[in-house]
Amino acid sequence: MPIAPQSDPSDTLMTRPDSEKAVGAMFDRIAKRYDLLNRLLSARQDVRWRHHLIRQVPYRPDGVYLDMATGTGDVVIQAAKEHPEYQTFVGADISENMMSYGQVKSQEAKKQGLIHSEIEFRPMSAERILFEDQSVDCASISFGLRNVVRKDLAIAEFARVIRPGGVFLILEFFTPTGGIFSRAFQFYFHAILPLIGRLLSEKEAYTYLPKSVASFYSPSELRQVLAKKNLKVEFEKSFLFGACRLVKARKTEFPV
Ligand SMILES: C[S@@+](CC[C@H](N)C(=O)[O-])C[C@H]1O[C@@H](n2cnc3c(N)ncnc32)[C@H](O)[C@@H]1O
């Protein structure tokens, strides 16, 4: 069994630093409208970006798939649909409200015969992944790494749990570089998006979004951080002039 014993979720969240608790609480508050806002604010591009991520999932009979910061479960449900050969699917997050929507969606997909595996949703932080060393064949994190307080720690945790030869997939927003598009995007991200967010959901969350992108790694910084943990980037794809990127890294046995 690759998954370590379940700890008490309330204990897990209580022992986190305040800021991680605050991030989880914020996602708890916006969970209800999260999917709607995602589709609206990205003009449904988020669905397409997640499809690109799923295309990079390796074929692994009896494999273990971990989607960290799974939120409402879109990625792990899609992975279960398209990779029925995996044996274990886990969606993990610090926001139980977000995962409760994922749970409902996965049960619906199962009822419709779209997925045949049980997806397990587990309260867990990316900073302390409750999996044994080298037990995961494919780990993903979409629009989640940016929200993790101690990102270096999370990347070290991914490197610990992914098997040599296993795959790590990151889908994330970055600051687009250069040109008119970059300026237009910044205007949209900093002015329009928080406005729509405030009208339909919560101002704090949608003001925090552009700030978290501004303080995130650049693509080359991310490559370096991954390489330090034997995660070798072997594929990258950029969307919207670099505002969103898919990064695929492979766990190597020896230093990159
Ligand atoms: C923007 S949502 C992304 C959800 C989903 N992956 C998607 O593609 O829509 C970010 C998620 O990261 C979660 N999160 C933030 N910090 C986390 C951490 N340290 N460990 C696990 N999940 C975390 C939040 O609770 C939230 O559900």
Coordinates of C-alpha atoms and ligand atoms in Angstrom, one line a residue:
M1 CA 0.0 0.0 0.0
P2 CA 1.8 3.1 -1.1
I3 CA -0.3 5.6 1.0
A4 CA 0.8 6.3 4.5
P5 CA -1.8 5.9 7.2
Q6 CA -4.4 8.7 7.4
S7 CA -3.7 11.3 10.1
D8 CA -6.4 13.2 11.8
P9 CA -7.3 15.9 9.3
S10 CA -8.1 18.5 12.0
D11 CA -4.7 17.9 13.5
T12 CA -3.1 18.2 10.0
L13 CA -4.6 21.6 9.4
M14 CA -4.1 22.9 13.0
T15 CA -0.4 22.3 12.9
R16 CA 0.1 24.3 9.7
P17 CA 1.5 27.8 9.8
D18 CA -1.2 30.5 9.9
S19 CA -0.7 31.5 6.3
E20 CA -1.4 28.0 5.0
K21 CA -4.5 27.9 7.2
A22 CA -5.5 31.2 5.7
V23 CA -5.0 29.9 2.1
G24 CA -7.1 26.8 2.9
A25 CA -9.9 28.9 4.5
M26 CA -10.0 31.2 1.5
F27 CA -10.5 28.3 -0.9
D28 CA -13.1 26.9 1.5
R29 CA -15.0 30.1 1.1
I30 CA -14.9 30.3 -2.7
A31 CA -15.4 26.6 -3.3
K32 CA -19.0 26.9 -4.3
R33 CA -18.4 29.2 -7.3
Y34 CA -14.9 28.0 -8.1
D35 CA -15.7 26.0 -11.2
L36 CA -18.0 28.7 -12.6
L37 CA -15.4 31.5 -12.1
N38 CA -12.7 29.3 -13.6
R39 CA -14.7 28.8 -16.8
L40 CA -15.8 32.4 -17.0
L41 CA -12.5 34.1 -16.3
S42 CA -10.5 31.9 -18.7
A43 CA -13.3 31.7 -21.3
R44 CA -13.1 27.9 -20.8
Q45 CA -9.4 27.8 -21.7
D46 CA -8.8 26.1 -18.4
V47 CA -10.5 23.0 -19.7
R48 CA -8.2 22.9 -22.7
W49 CA -5.1 23.5 -20.6
R50 CA -6.0 20.6 -18.3
H51 CA -6.5 18.4 -21.3
H52 CA -3.0 19.1 -22.4
L53 CA -1.8 18.1 -19.0
I54 CA -3.6 14.8 -19.2
R55 CA -2.0 14.0 -22.5
Q56 CA 1.3 13.9 -20.8
V57 CA 0.3 11.3 -18.2
P58 CA 2.4 8.2 -18.7
Y59 CA 0.7 4.8 -19.3
R60 CA 1.3 2.8 -16.1
P61 CA -0.8 -0.3 -15.5
D62 CA -1.5 -0.6 -11.8
G63 CA 0.0 2.8 -11.3
V64 CA -0.5 5.3 -8.5
Y65 CA -1.7 8.8 -9.5
L66 CA -1.6 11.7 -7.1
D67 CA -3.2 15.1 -8.0
M68 CA -2.1 17.5 -5.3
A69 CA -4.0 20.7 -4.7
T70 CA -6.8 19.0 -6.5
G71 CA -9.4 21.5 -5.6
T72 CA -12.7 20.5 -7.1
G73 CA -11.0 17.5 -8.8
D74 CA -11.1 18.3 -12.5
V75 CA -7.6 16.9 -13.2
V76 CA -7.9 13.7 -11.2
I77 CA -11.3 12.9 -12.6
Q78 CA -10.0 13.5 -16.2
A79 CA -7.0 11.3 -15.4
A80 CA -9.3 8.5 -14.2
K81 CA -11.3 8.8 -17.3
E82 CA -8.4 8.6 -19.7
H83 CA -6.1 6.4 -17.8
P84 CA -8.2 3.5 -16.5
E85 CA -5.0 1.3 -16.3
Y86 CA -4.0 3.1 -13.1
Q87 CA -5.0 1.4 -9.9
T88 CA -5.0 4.2 -7.4
F89 CA -6.2 7.8 -7.9
V90 CA -5.8 10.3 -5.0
G91 CA -6.9 13.9 -5.0
A92 CA -5.3 15.8 -2.1
D93 CA -5.9 19.3 -0.8
I94 CA -5.9 21.5 2.3
S95 CA -9.5 22.7 1.5
E96 CA -12.1 20.2 2.4
N97 CA -14.9 22.3 0.9
M98 CA -13.1 22.3 -2.5
M99 CA -12.7 18.5 -2.4
S100 CA -16.4 18.0 -1.4
Y101 CA -17.3 19.3 -4.9
G102 CA -14.7 17.0 -6.4
Q103 CA -16.3 14.1 -4.5
V104 CA -19.7 14.9 -5.9
K105 CA -18.3 15.3 -9.5
S106 CA -16.4 12.0 -9.3
Q107 CA -19.4 10.1 -8.0
E108 CA -21.5 11.6 -10.9
A109 CA -18.8 10.5 -13.4
K110 CA -18.8 7.0 -11.9
K111 CA -22.6 6.8 -12.1
Q112 CA -22.5 7.8 -15.8
G113 CA -19.9 5.1 -16.4
L114 CA -17.2 7.6 -17.4
I115 CA -14.8 6.4 -14.7
H116 CA -14.5 3.0 -13.2
S117 CA -12.0 3.6 -10.4
E118 CA -12.7 5.0 -7.0
I119 CA -11.0 8.4 -6.5
E120 CA -9.9 9.0 -3.0
F121 CA -10.0 12.6 -1.8
R122 CA -7.7 13.2 1.1
P123 CA -6.9 16.3 3.3
M124 CA -3.2 16.8 2.9
S125 CA -0.6 19.5 2.4
A126 CA 1.8 19.6 -0.5
E127 CA 4.4 20.4 2.2
R128 CA 3.9 17.1 3.9
I129 CA 2.7 14.5 1.4
L130 CA 1.3 11.4 3.2
F131 CA 2.8 8.9 0.7
E132 CA 5.7 6.6 1.1
D133 CA 9.0 7.3 -0.6
Q134 CA 9.1 6.5 -4.4
S135 CA 5.5 5.2 -4.4
V136 CA 3.9 7.5 -7.0
D137 CA 4.0 7.0 -10.8
C138 CA 2.5 10.3 -11.8
A139 CA 1.9 13.4 -9.7
S140 CA 0.2 16.6 -10.9
I141 CA -0.5 20.0 -9.5
S142 CA -2.5 22.4 -11.5
F143 CA -2.8 26.0 -10.5
G144 CA -1.8 24.9 -7.1
L145 CA 2.0 25.3 -6.6
R146 CA 1.7 29.1 -6.7
N147 CA -0.6 28.9 -3.6
V148 CA 1.7 26.7 -1.5
V149 CA 3.5 28.7 1.2
R150 CA 6.8 26.8 1.2
K151 CA 7.1 25.8 -2.4
D152 CA 10.7 24.4 -2.1
L153 CA 9.5 22.1 0.6
A154 CA 6.6 20.9 -1.6
I155 CA 8.9 20.3 -4.5
A156 CA 11.2 18.2 -2.2
E157 CA 8.1 16.3 -1.2
F158 CA 7.1 15.6 -4.8
A159 CA 10.7 14.4 -5.5
R160 CA 10.6 12.1 -2.5
V161 CA 7.3 10.4 -3.4
I162 CA 7.7 10.1 -7.2
R163 CA 9.4 6.9 -8.3
P164 CA 12.5 7.1 -10.5
G165 CA 11.2 7.3 -14.0
G166 CA 7.9 8.7 -12.7
V167 CA 6.4 12.0 -14.0
F168 CA 5.6 15.3 -12.3
L169 CA 3.2 17.6 -14.2
I170 CA 2.8 21.3 -13.3
L171 CA 0.2 23.5 -14.8
E172 CA 0.5 27.1 -13.6
F173 CA 0.1 30.8 -14.3
F174 CA 3.3 32.8 -15.0
T175 CA 3.9 36.4 -15.7
P176 CA 3.9 36.8 -19.5
T177 CA 7.0 38.5 -20.8
G178 CA 7.1 41.4 -23.2
G179 CA 4.9 43.1 -25.7
I180 CA 1.4 44.5 -25.9
F181 CA -0.2 41.2 -24.9
S182 CA 1.7 41.3 -21.6
R183 CA 0.4 44.7 -20.8
A184 CA -3.2 43.8 -21.8
F185 CA -3.0 40.7 -19.7
Q186 CA -1.7 42.5 -16.7
F187 CA -4.6 45.0 -17.0
Y188 CA -7.1 42.1 -17.2
F189 CA -5.5 40.2 -14.4
H190 CA -5.1 43.2 -12.0
A191 CA -8.2 45.2 -12.8
I192 CA -11.0 43.2 -14.6
L193 CA -10.5 39.8 -13.0
P194 CA -10.7 41.0 -9.3
L195 CA -13.8 43.0 -10.3
I196 CA -15.6 40.0 -11.7
G197 CA -14.4 37.9 -8.8
R198 CA -15.8 40.4 -6.3
L199 CA -19.2 40.5 -8.1
L200 CA -19.6 36.7 -8.3
S201 CA -17.4 35.4 -5.5
E202 CA -15.0 37.0 -3.1
K203 CA -12.8 40.0 -3.6
E204 CA -9.8 38.7 -1.5
A205 CA -9.4 35.5 -3.5
Y206 CA -9.4 37.2 -6.9
T207 CA -7.1 40.1 -5.8
Y208 CA -4.7 37.5 -4.3
L209 CA -4.6 35.6 -7.7
P210 CA -2.6 38.2 -9.6
K211 CA -0.3 38.8 -6.6
S212 CA 0.5 35.2 -6.2
V213 CA 1.4 35.0 -9.9
A214 CA 3.7 38.0 -9.6
S215 CA 5.6 36.4 -6.7
F216 CA 5.9 33.0 -8.3
Y217 CA 9.0 31.5 -10.0
S218 CA 9.9 32.4 -13.5
P219 CA 9.9 29.4 -15.9
S220 CA 13.7 29.2 -15.7
E221 CA 13.8 29.5 -11.9
L222 CA 11.2 26.7 -11.7
R223 CA 13.4 24.5 -14.0
Q224 CA 16.4 25.1 -11.6
V225 CA 14.4 24.3 -8.5
L226 CA 13.2 21.1 -10.0
A227 CA 16.6 20.1 -11.3
K228 CA 18.1 20.4 -7.7
K229 CA 15.6 17.7 -6.7
N230 CA 16.4 15.3 -9.6
L231 CA 13.3 16.4 -11.5
K232 CA 14.4 16.9 -15.1
V233 CA 12.1 19.0 -17.3
E234 CA 11.6 17.2 -20.6
F235 CA 8.6 19.0 -22.0
E236 CA 7.1 22.5 -21.7
K237 CA 4.1 24.1 -23.5
S238 CA 3.0 27.7 -23.1
F239 CA -0.5 29.0 -23.6
L240 CA -1.7 32.6 -23.9
F241 CA 1.8 34.0 -24.7
G242 CA 3.3 32.4 -21.6
A243 CA 0.6 33.4 -19.1
C244 CA 0.0 29.7 -18.5
R245 CA 2.5 26.9 -18.8
L246 CA 2.5 23.2 -18.7
V247 CA 5.8 21.7 -17.4
K248 CA 6.5 18.0 -17.5
A249 CA 9.5 16.7 -15.4
R250 CA 10.8 13.2 -15.0
K251 CA 12.3 11.9 -11.8
T252 CA 15.8 10.7 -12.4
E253 CA 17.8 8.3 -10.3
F254 CA 20.9 10.5 -10.3
P255 CA 21.4 14.3 -10.2
V256 CA 20.2 16.1 -13.3
Ligands
LIG1 C1 -6.5 27.5 -7.7 S1 -7.0 26.1 -6.9 C2 -6.6 24.8 -8.1 C3 -7.5 23.6 -8.0 C4 -7.4 22.6 -9.1 N1 -6.1 22.0 -9.1 C5 -7.7 23.2 -10.5 O1 -6.9 22.9 -11.4 O2 -8.7 23.9 -10.6 C6 -5.6 25.9 -5.8 C7 -5.9 24.8 -4.8 O3 -4.6 24.6 -4.0 C8 -5.0 24.2 -2.7 N2 -3.8 24.4 -1.9 C9 -3.2 25.6 -1.5 N3 -2.1 25.3 -0.8 C10 -2.0 24.0 -0.6 C11 -1.1 23.1 0.0 N4 -0.1 23.6 0.7 N5 -1.3 21.8 -0.1 C12 -2.4 21.3 -0.8 N6 -3.2 22.1 -1.4 C13 -3.1 23.4 -1.4 C14 -6.2 25.1 -2.4 O4 -6.9 24.7 -1.3 C15 -6.9 25.1 -3.7 O5 -7.9 24.0 -3.7

